[in-house]
Each structure stands twice: as structure tokens, then as C-alpha cells.
Short mmCIF file of C-alpha atoms in Angstrom, two decimals:
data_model
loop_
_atom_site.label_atom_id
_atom_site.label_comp_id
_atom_site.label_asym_id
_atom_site.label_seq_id
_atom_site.Cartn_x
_atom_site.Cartn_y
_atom_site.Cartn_z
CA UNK C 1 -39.88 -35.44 34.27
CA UNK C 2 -42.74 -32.87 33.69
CA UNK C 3 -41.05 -30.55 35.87
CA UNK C 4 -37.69 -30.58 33.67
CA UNK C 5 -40.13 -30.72 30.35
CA UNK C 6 -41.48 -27.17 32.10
CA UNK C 7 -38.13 -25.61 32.72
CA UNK C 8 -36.61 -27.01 29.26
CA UNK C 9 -39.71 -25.28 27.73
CA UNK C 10 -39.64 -21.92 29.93
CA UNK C 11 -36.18 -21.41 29.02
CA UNK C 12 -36.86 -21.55 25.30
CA UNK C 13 -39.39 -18.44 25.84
CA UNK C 14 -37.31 -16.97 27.32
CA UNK C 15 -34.94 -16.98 25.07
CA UNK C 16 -36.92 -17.13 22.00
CA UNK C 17 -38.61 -13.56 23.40
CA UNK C 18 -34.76 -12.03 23.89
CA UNK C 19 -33.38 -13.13 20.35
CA UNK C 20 -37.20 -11.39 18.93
CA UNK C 21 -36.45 -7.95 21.46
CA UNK C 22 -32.71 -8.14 20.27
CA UNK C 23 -33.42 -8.38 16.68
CA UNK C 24 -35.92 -5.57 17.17
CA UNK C 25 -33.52 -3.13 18.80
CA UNK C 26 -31.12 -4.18 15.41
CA UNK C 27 -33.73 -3.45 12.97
CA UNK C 28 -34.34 -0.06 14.71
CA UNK C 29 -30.41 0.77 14.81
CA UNK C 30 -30.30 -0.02 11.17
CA UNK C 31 -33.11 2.16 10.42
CA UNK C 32 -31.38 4.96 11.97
CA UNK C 33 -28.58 4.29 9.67
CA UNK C 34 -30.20 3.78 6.45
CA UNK C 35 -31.55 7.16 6.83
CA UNK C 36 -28.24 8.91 8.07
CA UNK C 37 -26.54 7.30 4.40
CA UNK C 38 -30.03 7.85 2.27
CA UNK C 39 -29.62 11.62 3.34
CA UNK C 40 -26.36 12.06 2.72
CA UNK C 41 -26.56 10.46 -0.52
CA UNK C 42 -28.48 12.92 -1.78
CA UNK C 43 -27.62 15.94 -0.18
CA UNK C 44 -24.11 15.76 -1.33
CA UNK C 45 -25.19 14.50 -4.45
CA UNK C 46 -23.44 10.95 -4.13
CA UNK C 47 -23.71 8.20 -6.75
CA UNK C 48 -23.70 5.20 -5.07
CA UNK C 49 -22.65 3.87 -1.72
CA UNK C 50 -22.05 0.58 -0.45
CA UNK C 51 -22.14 0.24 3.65
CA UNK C 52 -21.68 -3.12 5.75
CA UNK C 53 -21.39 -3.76 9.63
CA UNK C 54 -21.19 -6.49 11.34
CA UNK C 55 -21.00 -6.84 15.67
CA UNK C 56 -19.40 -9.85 17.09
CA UNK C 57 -18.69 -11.44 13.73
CA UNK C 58 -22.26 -11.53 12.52
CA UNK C 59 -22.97 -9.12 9.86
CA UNK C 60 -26.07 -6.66 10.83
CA UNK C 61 -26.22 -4.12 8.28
CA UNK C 62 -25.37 -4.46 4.42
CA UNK C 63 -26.87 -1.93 2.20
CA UNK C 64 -26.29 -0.52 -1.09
CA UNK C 65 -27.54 2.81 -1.90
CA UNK C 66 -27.66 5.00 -5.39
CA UNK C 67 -25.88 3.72 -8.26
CA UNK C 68 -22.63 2.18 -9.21
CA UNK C 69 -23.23 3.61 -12.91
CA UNK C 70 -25.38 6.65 -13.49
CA UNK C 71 -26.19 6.10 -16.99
CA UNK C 72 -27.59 2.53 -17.01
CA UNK C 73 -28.53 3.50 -13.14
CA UNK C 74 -27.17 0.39 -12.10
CA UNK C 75 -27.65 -0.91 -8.41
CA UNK C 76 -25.35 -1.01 -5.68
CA UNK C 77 -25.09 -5.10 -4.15
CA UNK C 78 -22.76 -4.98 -1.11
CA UNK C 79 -21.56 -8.52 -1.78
CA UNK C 80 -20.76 -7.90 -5.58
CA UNK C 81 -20.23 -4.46 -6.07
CA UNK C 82 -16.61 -3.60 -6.73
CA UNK C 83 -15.44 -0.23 -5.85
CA UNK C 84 -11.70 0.94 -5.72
CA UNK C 85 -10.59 0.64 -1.65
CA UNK C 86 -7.28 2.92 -2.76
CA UNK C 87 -4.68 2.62 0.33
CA UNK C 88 -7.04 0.05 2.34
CA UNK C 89 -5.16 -2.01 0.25
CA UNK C 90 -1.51 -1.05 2.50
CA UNK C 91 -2.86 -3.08 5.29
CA UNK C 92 -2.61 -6.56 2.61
CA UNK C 93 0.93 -5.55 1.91
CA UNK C 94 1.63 -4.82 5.85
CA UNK C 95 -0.09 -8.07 6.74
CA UNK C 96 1.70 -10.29 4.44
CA UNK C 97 4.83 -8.83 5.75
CA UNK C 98 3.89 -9.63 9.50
CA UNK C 99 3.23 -13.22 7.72
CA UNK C 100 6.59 -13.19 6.52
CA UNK C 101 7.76 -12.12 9.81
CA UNK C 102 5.75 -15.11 11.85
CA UNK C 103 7.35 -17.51 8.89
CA UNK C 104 11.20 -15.69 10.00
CA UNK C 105 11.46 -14.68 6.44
CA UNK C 106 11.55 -11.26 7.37
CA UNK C 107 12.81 -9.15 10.72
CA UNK C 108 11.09 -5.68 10.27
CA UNK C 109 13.22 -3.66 13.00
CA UNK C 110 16.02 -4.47 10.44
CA UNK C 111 17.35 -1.90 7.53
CA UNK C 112 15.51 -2.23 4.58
CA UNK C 113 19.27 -2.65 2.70
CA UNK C 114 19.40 -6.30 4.18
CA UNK C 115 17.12 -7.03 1.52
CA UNK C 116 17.44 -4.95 -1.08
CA UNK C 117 21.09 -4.44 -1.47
CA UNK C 118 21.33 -2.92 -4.79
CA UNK C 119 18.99 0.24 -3.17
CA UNK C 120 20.82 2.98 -4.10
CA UNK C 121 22.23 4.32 -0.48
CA UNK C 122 20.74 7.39 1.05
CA UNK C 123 22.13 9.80 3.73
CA UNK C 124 20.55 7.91 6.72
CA UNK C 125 19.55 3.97 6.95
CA UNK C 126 16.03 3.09 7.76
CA UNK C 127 14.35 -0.02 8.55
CA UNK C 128 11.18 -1.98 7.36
CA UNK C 129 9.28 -1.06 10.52
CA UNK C 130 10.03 2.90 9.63
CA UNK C 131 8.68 2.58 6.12
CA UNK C 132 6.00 0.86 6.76
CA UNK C 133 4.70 3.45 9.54
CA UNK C 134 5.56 5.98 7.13
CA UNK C 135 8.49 7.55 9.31
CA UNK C 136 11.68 6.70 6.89
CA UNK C 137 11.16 10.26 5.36
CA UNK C 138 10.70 8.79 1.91
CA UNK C 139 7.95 11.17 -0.17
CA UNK C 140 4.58 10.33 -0.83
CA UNK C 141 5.03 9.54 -4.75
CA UNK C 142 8.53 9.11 -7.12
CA UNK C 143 8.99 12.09 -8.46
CA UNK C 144 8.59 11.25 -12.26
CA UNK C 145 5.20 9.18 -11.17
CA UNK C 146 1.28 10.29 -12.34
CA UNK C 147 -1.53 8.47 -11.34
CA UNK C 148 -3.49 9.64 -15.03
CA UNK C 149 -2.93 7.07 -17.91
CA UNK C 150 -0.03 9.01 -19.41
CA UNK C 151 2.19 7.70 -16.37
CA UNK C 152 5.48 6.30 -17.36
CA UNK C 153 7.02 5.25 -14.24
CA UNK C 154 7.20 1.60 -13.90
CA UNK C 155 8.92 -0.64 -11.72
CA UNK C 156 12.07 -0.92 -13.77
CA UNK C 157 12.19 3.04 -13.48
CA UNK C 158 12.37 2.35 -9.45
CA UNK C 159 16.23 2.71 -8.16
CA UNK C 160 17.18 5.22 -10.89
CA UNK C 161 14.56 7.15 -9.29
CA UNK C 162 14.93 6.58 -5.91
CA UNK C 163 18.39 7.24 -6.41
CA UNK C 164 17.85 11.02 -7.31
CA UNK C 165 14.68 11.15 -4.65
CA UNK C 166 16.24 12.73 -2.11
CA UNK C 167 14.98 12.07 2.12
CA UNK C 168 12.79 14.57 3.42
CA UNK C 169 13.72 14.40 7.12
CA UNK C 170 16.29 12.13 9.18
CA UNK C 171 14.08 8.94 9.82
CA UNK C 172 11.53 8.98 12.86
CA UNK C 173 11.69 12.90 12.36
CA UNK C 174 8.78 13.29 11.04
CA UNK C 175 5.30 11.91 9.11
CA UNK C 176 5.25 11.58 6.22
CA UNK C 177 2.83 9.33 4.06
CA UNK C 178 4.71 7.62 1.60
CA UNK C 179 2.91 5.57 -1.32
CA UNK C 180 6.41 5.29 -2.21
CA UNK C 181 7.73 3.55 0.64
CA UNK C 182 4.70 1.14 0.22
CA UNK C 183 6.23 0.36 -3.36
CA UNK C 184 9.81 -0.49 -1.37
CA UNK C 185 8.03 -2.48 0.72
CA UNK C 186 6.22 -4.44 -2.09
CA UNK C 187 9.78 -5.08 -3.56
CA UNK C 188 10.92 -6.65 -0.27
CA UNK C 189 8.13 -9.07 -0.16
CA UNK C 190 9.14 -9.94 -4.15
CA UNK C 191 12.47 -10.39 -3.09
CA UNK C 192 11.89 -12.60 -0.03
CA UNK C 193 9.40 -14.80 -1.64
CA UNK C 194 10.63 -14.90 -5.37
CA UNK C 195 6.67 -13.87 -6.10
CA UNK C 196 4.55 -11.37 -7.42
CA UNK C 197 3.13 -8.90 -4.16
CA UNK C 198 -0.10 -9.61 -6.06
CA UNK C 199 -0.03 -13.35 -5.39
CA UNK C 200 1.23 -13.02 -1.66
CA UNK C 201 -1.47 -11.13 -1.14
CA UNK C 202 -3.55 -13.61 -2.41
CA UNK C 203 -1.54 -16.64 -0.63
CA UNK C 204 -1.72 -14.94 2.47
CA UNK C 205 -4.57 -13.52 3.06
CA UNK C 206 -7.35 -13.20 0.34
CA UNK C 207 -7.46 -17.29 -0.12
CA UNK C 208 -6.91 -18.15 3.63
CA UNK C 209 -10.46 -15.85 4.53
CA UNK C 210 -11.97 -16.53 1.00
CA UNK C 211 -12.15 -12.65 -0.61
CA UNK C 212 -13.37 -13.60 -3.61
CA UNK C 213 -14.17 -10.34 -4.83
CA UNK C 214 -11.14 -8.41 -3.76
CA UNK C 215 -8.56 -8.19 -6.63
CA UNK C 216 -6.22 -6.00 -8.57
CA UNK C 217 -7.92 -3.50 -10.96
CA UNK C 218 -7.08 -4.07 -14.06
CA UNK C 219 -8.05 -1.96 -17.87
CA UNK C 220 -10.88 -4.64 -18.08
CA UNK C 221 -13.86 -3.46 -16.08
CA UNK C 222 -16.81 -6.30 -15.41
CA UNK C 223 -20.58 -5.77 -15.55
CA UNK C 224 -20.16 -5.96 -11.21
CA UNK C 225 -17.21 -3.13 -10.82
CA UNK C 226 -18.73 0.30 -10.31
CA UNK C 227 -17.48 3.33 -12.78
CA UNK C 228 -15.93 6.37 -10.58
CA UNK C 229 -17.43 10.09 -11.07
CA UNK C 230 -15.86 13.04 -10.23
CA UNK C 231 -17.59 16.37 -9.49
CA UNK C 232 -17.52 18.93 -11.95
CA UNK C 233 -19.84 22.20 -11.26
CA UNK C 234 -22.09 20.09 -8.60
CA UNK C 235 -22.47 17.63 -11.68
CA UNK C 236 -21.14 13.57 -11.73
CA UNK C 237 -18.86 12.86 -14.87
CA UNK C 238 -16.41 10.13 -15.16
CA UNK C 239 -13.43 10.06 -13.42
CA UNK C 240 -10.08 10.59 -15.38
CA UNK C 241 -8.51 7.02 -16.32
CA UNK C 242 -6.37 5.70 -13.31
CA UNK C 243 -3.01 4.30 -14.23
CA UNK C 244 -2.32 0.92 -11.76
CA UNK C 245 1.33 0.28 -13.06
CA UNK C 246 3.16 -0.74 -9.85
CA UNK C 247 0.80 0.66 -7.52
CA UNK C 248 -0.75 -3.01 -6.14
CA UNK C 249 1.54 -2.74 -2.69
CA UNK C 250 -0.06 0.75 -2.11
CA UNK C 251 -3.27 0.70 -3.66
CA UNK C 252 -5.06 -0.20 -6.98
CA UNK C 253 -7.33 -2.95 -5.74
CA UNK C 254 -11.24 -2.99 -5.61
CA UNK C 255 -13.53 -4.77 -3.69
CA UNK C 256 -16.92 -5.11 -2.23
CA UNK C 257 -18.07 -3.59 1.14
CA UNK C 258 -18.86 -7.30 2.69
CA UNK C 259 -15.05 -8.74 1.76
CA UNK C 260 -14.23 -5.80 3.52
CA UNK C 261 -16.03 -6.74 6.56
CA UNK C 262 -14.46 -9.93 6.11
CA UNK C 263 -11.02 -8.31 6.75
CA UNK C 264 -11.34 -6.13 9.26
CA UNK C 265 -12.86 -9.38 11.03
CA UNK C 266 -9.53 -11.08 10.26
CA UNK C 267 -7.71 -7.89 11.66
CA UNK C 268 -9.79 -7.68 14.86
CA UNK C 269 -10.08 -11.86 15.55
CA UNK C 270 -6.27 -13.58 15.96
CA UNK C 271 -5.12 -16.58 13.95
CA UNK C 272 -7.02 -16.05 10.75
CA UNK C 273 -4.41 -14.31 9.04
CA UNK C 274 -1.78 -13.61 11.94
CA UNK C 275 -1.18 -14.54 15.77
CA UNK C 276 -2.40 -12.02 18.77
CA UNK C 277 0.77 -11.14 18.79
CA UNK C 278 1.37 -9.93 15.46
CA UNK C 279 -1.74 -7.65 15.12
CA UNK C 280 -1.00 -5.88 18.47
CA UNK C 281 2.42 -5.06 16.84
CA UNK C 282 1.03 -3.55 13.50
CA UNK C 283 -1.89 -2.06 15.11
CA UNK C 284 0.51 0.00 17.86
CA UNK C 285 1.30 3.51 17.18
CA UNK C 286 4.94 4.42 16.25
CA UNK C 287 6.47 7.71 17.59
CA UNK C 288 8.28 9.90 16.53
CA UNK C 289 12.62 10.33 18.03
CA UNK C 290 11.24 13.11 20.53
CA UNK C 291 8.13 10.82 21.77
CA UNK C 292 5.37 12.14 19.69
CA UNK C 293 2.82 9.93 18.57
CA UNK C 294 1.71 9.32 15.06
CA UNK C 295 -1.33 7.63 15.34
CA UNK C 296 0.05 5.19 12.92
CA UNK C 297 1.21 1.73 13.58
CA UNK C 298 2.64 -0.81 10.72
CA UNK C 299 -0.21 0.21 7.68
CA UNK C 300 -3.02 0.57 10.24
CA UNK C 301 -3.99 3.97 11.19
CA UNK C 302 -5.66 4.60 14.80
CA UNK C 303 -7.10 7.02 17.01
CA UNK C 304 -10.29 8.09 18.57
CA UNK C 305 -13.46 9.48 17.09
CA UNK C 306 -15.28 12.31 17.88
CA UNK C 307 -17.08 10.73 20.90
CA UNK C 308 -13.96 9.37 22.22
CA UNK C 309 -13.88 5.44 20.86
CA UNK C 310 -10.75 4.13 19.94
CA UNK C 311 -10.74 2.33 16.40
CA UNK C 312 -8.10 1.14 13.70
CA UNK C 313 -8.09 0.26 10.03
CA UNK C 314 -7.54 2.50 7.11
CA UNK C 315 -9.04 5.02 4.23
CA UNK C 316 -8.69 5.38 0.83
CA UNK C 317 -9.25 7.46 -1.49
CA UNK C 318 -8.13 7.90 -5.48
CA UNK C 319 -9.51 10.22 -7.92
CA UNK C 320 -13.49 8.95 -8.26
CA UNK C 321 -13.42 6.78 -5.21
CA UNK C 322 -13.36 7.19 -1.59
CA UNK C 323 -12.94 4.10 1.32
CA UNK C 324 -12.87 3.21 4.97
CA UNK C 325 -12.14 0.31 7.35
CA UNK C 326 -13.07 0.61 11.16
CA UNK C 327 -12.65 -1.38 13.73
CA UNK C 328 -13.75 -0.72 17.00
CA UNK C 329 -11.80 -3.15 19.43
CA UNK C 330 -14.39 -2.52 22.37
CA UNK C 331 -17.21 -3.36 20.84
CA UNK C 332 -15.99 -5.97 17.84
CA UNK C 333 -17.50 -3.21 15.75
CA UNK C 334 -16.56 -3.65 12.17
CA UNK C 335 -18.07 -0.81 9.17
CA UNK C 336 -16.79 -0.54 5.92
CA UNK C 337 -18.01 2.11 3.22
CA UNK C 338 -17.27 2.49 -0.16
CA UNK C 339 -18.32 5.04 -2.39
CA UNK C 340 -17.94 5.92 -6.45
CA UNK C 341 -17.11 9.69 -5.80
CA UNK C 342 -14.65 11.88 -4.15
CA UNK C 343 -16.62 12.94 -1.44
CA UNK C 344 -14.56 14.00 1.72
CA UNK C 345 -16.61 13.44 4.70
CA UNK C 346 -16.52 9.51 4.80
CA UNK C 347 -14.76 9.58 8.14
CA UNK C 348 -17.77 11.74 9.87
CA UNK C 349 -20.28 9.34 8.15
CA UNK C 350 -18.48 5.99 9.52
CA UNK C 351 -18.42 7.85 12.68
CA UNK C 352 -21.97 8.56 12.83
CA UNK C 353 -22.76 5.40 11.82
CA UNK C 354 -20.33 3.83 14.54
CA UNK C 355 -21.87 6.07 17.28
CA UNK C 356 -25.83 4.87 16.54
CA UNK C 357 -24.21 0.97 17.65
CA UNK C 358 -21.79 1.97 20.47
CA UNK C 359 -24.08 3.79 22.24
CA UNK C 360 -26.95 1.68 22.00
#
């Protein structure tokens, strides 16, 4: 009996001394991080940022740095400050939609006119799948659309339009980004499900993994949503007002760094939101009709970085905001970074930041 007391007990060192080096090889990792996103804040003259990362599920890192608002220099709270994720927000629509599909609502190799047949008919027929990989050569915005407050396009304006919009290429020609096609596919999901795109969002996803700060933006900003800046002669003002009429299939939502964590979890673990099965699908590249690949799959983009990883998720970026989703497969490597500004090197920060885990 004292010989199994003694092993029982030696084992517990032993592991009690690997959890303390393993949390001591974290904090050091985040260190290096903190002070890769507390100089970058300042040289490029960034608001505020909001970073998270988790490894195996387990968030490691969750920081907010700067401000969400200059003037009342206001504090950045990963798990409560709201920042606008811009097209992060495709991957809801594309997931509800592989939802659909696992429900056989919805067969996305099919023409988009199986659902929607009062869409004013084009040249060439496309289907779901080529829309939502951005290959149906649909443009990137209607062509009476703004994104300022002055917009008038709404939904009701949608098939007039779309009727005068003419192709730009013969489907699976080309790339194309559509935040058009995003809206078609929005309108599918309405029609299927006799709901709002909004609330399947939130049926299908945002309830089912509890994202209880990710939601549409709306005129009415709380005390917890960041205000947006925009540079003007190296100095932050506010960002012009951003019109979200119709835009929630595309874009237009906000949420906090850690929700975001949540969902790239979702996106990298099967059967929290969809099957293995499903995820491989919407995560695999399309190609173009002469082999090409996009390095695009079904609202997920992919690729490698600069040190060669493979990863997946999305950015985003709107006037006053820029976003990002990794996930690194290999490693169950999950970052997400918001920020309150328009700053254009995001994707070499999350890959910095991705490199000081991988390669430790």
C-alpha cells in the first residue's frame, strides 16, 4: 500500500511540475505577443485592439489594447467589447446554409433559380455553391448601393436591380468577390425557412454555441460597442455613418474578439454547428473551369501564411473597422483580432502572432 501511496504521489509531481513548466512557456509566448500588438498599436497609431487565442480549445491569450473610444479613452475588454467583424459575418450565412443542407432543405450544387424563381434570368445559370465561393460572376455591390447613410437600396430594390446588373464573366470564369451574391444567398435562406437571415443565424448557430455578444449593428450604439475612426492626416476622427440596410447576410454584425474564438472553435471542432463532413465541404477550395484554384471554399477563405501553415477563416473590413478569423487546422490554433480603424496590415499581425505559437 505505501508503495502505490509513493507512485500515486510521484506521479502528481510530476505532473504538477509539467502543468507549472507548461504554463511558464505560455506566459512567455504571450509576452512575446503582447509586445508585437503594444508596438504596433502605437506605431501605426491604432486606437484600440482586441486580440484572443486559444490552443486546443482552451483560451491562452485575451487582451485588449488602446481604446474603443478616444475621447472618454475607454478600455478595450475582449469579452465585451463590440467591434464591427464586416464579412466574418459570410461564414454565419454560409454555415446556416450547410445547416440547411444537413436538414435537406437546401442542395447547394443546384441553380440558385430552384429557389428563387421570380430572379430575373441572366445569360448563364449558376448555382448556390458558385455564389457562395464567389465564382457566379455576380459584382461585388448592386449598382445603385452605398454603404454611407444616404444609401437607398433596400431589399425591395433587389430584382429590379439585379435585373439591369449585368454578369461579369461566364460562371467559374473567374473571382470575383461578390457582397452581392451574399445578399442572394441571404434571400434563399428567407425563402427556404420563411425567416429573417438574422434569426437563422441566430437559430443556427449564435444560440447553439451561446454568442451572446455577436449581433446585428443597429443605429443604437451601447456603452460596450466601440466607435470606428478613420485616418485623416495621421490623425483618428470618426468614421463616416455606415448604412446596414440589407447587408446582415454579408456583413453588418459586431462582436467581441472571445465570441469570435468561440466560432472559429465551432468551425475547427465537428458537430457543434455542422457534421465533419460539412465543414470539409465549405472549407475546400473551389476552382476555377480551367483548374485554377481560388483559395476560396463556400465563405471560408484559405491558404498558407508566410511561413508556410495552412489556415482558414475570414477578414473583414468596413470603413473604421478591420477583422480576422484564423484557424490553423494543425495546431487547433484559433486568433481573432479586431480593431476600431482601417489599418491594412491585420493579416501580417495575425501571422506574426500565429508564428510565435506554431513554432514554439
Amino acid at each position: 500500500m505505501k508503495k502505490l501511496i509513493y507512485i500515486l504521489f510521484s506521479i502528481f509531481l510530476l505532473l504538477k511540475v509539467d502543468i507549472a513548466v507548461s504554463q511558464n512557456k505560455t506566459e512567455k509566448l504571450n509576452e512575446k505577443t503582447k509586445k508585437i500588438i503594444e508596438k504596433k498599436l502605437i506605431k501605426e497609431n491604432i486606437p484600440g485592439i482586441s486580440v484572443s487565442i486559444s490552443i486546443n480549445d482552451s483560451l491562452v491569450f485575451s487582451e485588449g489594447f488602446g481604446y474603443s473610444n478616444i475621447e472618454k479613452k475607454t478600455s478595450v475588454y475582449p469579452s465585451k467589447t463590440k467591434f464591427r467583424i464586416a464579412s466574418v459575418t459570410k461564414t454565419l450565412t454560409a454555415c446556416t446554409i450547410a445547416k440547411l443542407s444537413e436538414l435537406n432543405q437546401i442542395d447547394i450544387t443546384k441553380s440558385v433559380y430552384s429557389y428563387l424563381d421570380s430572379l430575373p434570368r441572366k445569360e448563364f445559370d449558376f448555382t448556390i455553391e458558385q455564389v457562395g465561393g464567389h465564382l457566379s460572376g455576380i459584382r461585388r455591390v448592386p449598382s445603385t448601393e452605398k454603404y454611407s447613410c444616404d444609401n437607398k437600396y433596400s431589399e425591395k430594390d433587389f430584382y429590379k436591380i439585379f435585373k439591369n446588373d449585368n454578369l461579369l464573366f461566364k460562371p467559374t470564369s473567374n473571382f470575383e468577390y461578390s457582397n452581392y451574391g451574399y445578399k442572394l444567398l441571404g434571400l434563399i435562406i428567407e425563402k427556404i425557412t420563411n425567416e429573417s437571415v438574422v434569426d437563422n443565424h441566430k437559430k443556427y448557430i449564435l444560440d447553439v454555441i451561446g454568442l451572446k455578444n455577436t449581433l446585428p449593428e443597429n443605429k443604437i450604439k451601447d456603452s460596450l460597442t466601440s466607435s470606428f475612426y478613420v485616418r485623416d492626416k495621421k490623425k483618428n476622427i470618426e468614421a463616416p455613418c455606415l448604412d446596414c440596410n440589407f447587408k446582415f447576410a454579408q456583413g453588418c454584425y459586431l462582436s467581441t474578439s472571445e465570441d469570435l474564438i468561440k466560432l472559429g472553435n465551432a468551425y475547427l471542432y465537428p458537430n457543434r454547428i455542422l457534421k465533419k463532413e460539412s465543414l470539409i465541404e465549405l472549407i475546400k477550395t473551389q476552382k476555377l473551369n480551367n483548374g485554377m484554384k481560388t483559395n476560396y471554399g463556400f465563405g471560408f477563405g484559405t491558404g498558407k501564411d508566410l511561413y508556410g501553415h495552412f489556415f482558414y477563416g475570414h477578414n473583414g473590413a468596413y470603413s473604421g473597422s478591420r477583422s480576422i478569423l484564423r484557424i490553423y487546422p494543425a495546431n487547433n490554433l484559433v486568433i481573432s483580432i479586431l480593431m476600431n480603424c482601417d489599418y491594412e496590415g491585420i493579416d501580417t499581425l495575425a501571422t506574426e502572432i500565429a508564428e510565435i505559437y506554431i513554432r514554439n
